[in-house]
Coordinates of C-alpha atoms in Angstrom, one line a residue:
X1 CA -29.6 -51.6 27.5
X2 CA -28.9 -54.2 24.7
X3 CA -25.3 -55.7 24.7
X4 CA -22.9 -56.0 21.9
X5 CA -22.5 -59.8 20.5
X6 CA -18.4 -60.1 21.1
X7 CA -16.1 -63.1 19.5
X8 CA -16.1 -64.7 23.7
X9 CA -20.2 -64.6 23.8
X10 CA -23.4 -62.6 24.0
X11 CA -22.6 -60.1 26.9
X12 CA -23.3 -56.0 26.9
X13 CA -20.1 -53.8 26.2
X14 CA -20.3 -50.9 27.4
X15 CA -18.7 -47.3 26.9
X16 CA -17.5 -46.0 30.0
X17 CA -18.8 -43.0 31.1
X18 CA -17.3 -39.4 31.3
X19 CA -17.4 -38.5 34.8
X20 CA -16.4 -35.6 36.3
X21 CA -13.1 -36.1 38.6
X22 CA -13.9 -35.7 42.2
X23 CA -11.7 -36.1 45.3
X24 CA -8.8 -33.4 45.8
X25 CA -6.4 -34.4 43.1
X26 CA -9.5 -34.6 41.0
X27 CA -10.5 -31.2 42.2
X28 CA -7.4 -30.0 41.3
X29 CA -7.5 -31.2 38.0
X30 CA -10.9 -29.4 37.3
X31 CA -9.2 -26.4 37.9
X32 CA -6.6 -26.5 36.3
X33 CA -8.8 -27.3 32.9
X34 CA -11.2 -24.2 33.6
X35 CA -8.5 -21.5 34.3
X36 CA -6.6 -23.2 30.7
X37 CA -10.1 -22.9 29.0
X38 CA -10.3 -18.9 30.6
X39 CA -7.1 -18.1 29.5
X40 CA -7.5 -19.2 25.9
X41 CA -10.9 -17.1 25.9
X42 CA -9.0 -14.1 27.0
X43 CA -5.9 -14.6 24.4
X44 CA -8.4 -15.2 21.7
X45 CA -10.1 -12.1 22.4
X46 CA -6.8 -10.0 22.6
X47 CA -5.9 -11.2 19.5
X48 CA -9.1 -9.8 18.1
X49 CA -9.2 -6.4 19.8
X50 CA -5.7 -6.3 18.4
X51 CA -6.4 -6.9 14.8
X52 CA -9.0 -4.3 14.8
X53 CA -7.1 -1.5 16.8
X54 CA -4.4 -1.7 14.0
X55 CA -5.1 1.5 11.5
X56 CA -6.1 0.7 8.3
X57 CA -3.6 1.8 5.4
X58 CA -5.2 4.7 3.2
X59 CA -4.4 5.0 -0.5
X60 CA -4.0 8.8 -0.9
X61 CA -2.4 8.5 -4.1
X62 CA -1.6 6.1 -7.0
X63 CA 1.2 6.2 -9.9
X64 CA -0.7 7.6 -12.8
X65 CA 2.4 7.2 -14.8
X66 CA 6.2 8.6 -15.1
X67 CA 8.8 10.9 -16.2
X68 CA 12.3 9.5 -17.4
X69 CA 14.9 11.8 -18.2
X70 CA 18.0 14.2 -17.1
X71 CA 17.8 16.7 -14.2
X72 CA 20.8 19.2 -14.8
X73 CA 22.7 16.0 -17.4
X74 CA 22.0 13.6 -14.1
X75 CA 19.7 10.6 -14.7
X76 CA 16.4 11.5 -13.3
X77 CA 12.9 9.9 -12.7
X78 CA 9.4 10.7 -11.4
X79 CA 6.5 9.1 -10.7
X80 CA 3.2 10.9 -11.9
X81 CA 0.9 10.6 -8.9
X82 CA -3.1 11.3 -8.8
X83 CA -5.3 11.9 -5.8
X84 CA -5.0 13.4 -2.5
X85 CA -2.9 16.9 -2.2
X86 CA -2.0 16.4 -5.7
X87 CA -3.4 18.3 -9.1
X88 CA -2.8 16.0 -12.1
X89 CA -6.1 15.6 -14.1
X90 CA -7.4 17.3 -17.2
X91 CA -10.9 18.8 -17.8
X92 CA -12.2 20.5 -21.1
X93 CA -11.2 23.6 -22.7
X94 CA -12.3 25.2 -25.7
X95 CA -10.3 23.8 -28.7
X96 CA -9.0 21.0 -26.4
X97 CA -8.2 19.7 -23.1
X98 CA -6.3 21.1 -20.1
X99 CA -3.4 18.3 -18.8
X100 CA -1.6 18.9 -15.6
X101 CA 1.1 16.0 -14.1
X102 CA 2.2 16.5 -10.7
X103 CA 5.1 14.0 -10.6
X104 CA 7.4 13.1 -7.7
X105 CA 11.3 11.4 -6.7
X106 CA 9.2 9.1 -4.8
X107 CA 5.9 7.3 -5.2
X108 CA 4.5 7.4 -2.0
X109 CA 6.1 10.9 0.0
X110 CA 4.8 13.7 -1.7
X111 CA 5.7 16.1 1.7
X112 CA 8.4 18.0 1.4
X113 CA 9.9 16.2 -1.8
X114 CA 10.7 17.7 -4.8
X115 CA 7.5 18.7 -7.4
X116 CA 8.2 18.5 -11.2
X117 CA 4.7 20.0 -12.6
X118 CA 4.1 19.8 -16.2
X119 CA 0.9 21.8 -17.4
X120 CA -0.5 22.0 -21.1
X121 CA -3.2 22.3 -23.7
X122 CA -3.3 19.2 -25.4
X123 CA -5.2 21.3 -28.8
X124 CA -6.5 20.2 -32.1
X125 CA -8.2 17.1 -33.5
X126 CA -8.5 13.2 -31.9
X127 CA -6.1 12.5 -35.3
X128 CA -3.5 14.8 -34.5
X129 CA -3.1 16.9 -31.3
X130 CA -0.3 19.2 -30.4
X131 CA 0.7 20.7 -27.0
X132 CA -0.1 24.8 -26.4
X133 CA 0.2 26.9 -23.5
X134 CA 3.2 24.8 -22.0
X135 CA 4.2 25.6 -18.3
X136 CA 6.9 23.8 -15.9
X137 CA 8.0 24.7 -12.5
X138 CA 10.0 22.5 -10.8
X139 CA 10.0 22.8 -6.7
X140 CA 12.8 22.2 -4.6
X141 CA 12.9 23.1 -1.1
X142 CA 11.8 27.1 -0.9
X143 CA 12.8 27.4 -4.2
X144 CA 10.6 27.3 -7.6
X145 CA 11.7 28.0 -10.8
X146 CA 9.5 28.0 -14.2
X147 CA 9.7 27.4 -17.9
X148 CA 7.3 28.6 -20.5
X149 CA 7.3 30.3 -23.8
X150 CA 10.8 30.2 -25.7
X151 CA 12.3 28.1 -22.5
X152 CA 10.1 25.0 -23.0
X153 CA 9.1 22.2 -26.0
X154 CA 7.1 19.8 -25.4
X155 CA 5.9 17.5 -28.0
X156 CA 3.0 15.1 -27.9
X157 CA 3.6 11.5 -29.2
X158 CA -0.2 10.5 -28.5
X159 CA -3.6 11.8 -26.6
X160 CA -6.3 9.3 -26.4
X161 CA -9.4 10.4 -25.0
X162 CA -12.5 8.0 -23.7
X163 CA -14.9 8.7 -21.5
X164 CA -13.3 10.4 -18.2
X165 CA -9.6 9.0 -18.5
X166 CA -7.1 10.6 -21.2
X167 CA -4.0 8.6 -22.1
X168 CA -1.0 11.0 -22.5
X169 CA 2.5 10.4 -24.2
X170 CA 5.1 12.9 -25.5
X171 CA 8.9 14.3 -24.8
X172 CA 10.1 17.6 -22.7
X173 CA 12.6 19.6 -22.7
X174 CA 13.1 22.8 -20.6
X175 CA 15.2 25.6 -19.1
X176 CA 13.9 26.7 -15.9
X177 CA 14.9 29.6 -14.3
X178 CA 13.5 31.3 -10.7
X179 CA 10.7 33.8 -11.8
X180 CA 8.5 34.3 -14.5
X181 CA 11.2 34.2 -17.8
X182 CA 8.9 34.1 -20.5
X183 CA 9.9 36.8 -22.9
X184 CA 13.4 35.8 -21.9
X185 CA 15.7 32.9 -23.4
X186 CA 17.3 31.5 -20.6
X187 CA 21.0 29.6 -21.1
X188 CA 21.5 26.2 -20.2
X189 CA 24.4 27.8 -17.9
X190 CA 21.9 30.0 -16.1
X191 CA 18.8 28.0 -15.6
X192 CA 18.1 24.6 -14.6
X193 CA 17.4 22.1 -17.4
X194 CA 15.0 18.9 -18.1
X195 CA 15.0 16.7 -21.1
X196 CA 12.9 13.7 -20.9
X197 CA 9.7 11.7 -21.6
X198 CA 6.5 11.3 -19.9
X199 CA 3.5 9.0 -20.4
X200 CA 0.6 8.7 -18.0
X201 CA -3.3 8.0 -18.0
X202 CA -5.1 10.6 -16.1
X203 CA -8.7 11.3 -15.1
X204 CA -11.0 14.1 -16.2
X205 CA -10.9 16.8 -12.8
X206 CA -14.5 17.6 -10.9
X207 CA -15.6 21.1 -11.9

């Protein structure tokens, strides 16, 4: 092996070798350094069957928009959710398109909360549009009450269509009442009342 000119004279310098420890205390050792080397195999590997035994969160819905307003003079809001369980969409109708929102107190618990469903013909031209066949129930509990007719206004403030989404704006108000009141003007004092705005951008429903 050739040597390593040093400062003192020409002589070989040499690494020392990596031997393995023998003897009991070396023995020992050895040991100890395979069981630390075994164990950090095993936690590395329980880290990693951890990570994939933890469930994946699933979008089932998103906010497609909201509803600001009063419930009853309170201040009210709802978030306008699309996708799982839920019907908001519109799809094509003659002389127009067919809007439903399915909005909700809260943006992500649609079980058991309370449903504020707005449904409507958004009819005419792309230059001016106005809202027909108007229904609103509102769900609560066991306990649904409707609008339509004289007992609901609802007035569009713009409807853009392109391609599969439609972009939705306008302002409610209505007096709902349990049971089908359409030929009937319900009172403020006998039904219960929403006055707000809405504005969401929804997708065209599968047939």
């Amino acid at each position: 092996m050739k040597g390593i000119v040093s400062p003192f004279g020409r002589c070989a310098l040499l690494a020392p070798a990596r031997r393995r420890v023998t003897g009991t205390t070396g023995a020992l050792r050895n040991w100890v350094d395979e069981q630390n080397r075994s164990n950090d195999m095993i936690l590395r590997a329980s880290f990693i069957a951890a990570a994939m035994a933890l469930p994946t969160p699933a979008v089932a819905q998103t906010v497609a928009g909201t509803v600001s307003g009063r419930l009853d003079g309170d201040p009210a809001s709802w978030s306008i959710l699309d996708g799982e369980d839920v019907e908001t969409g519109w799809q094509d109708v003659e002389g127009g398109a067919r809007v439903t929102l399915d909005a909700y107190p809260e943006a992500t618990q649609i079980d058991g909360a309370d449903r504020l469903r707005i449904v409507f013909t958004a009819a005419g031209t792309a230059e001016e549009r106005e809202a027909q066949e108007i229904e609103v129930t509102f769900s609560t509990g066991d306990t649904q009450m409707i609008a339509t007719g004289q007992n609901v206004d609802l007035s569009l403030n713009g409807v853009e269509i392109e391609g599969d989404s439609l972009v939705v704006s306008g302002n409610l108000t209505a007096t709902l009442s349990e049971g089908d009141s359409e030929d009937l003007l319900i009172g403020e004092d006998r039904g219960t009342t929403i006055d707000g705005n809405f504005q969401a951008t929804v997708f065209r429903a599968p047939e």
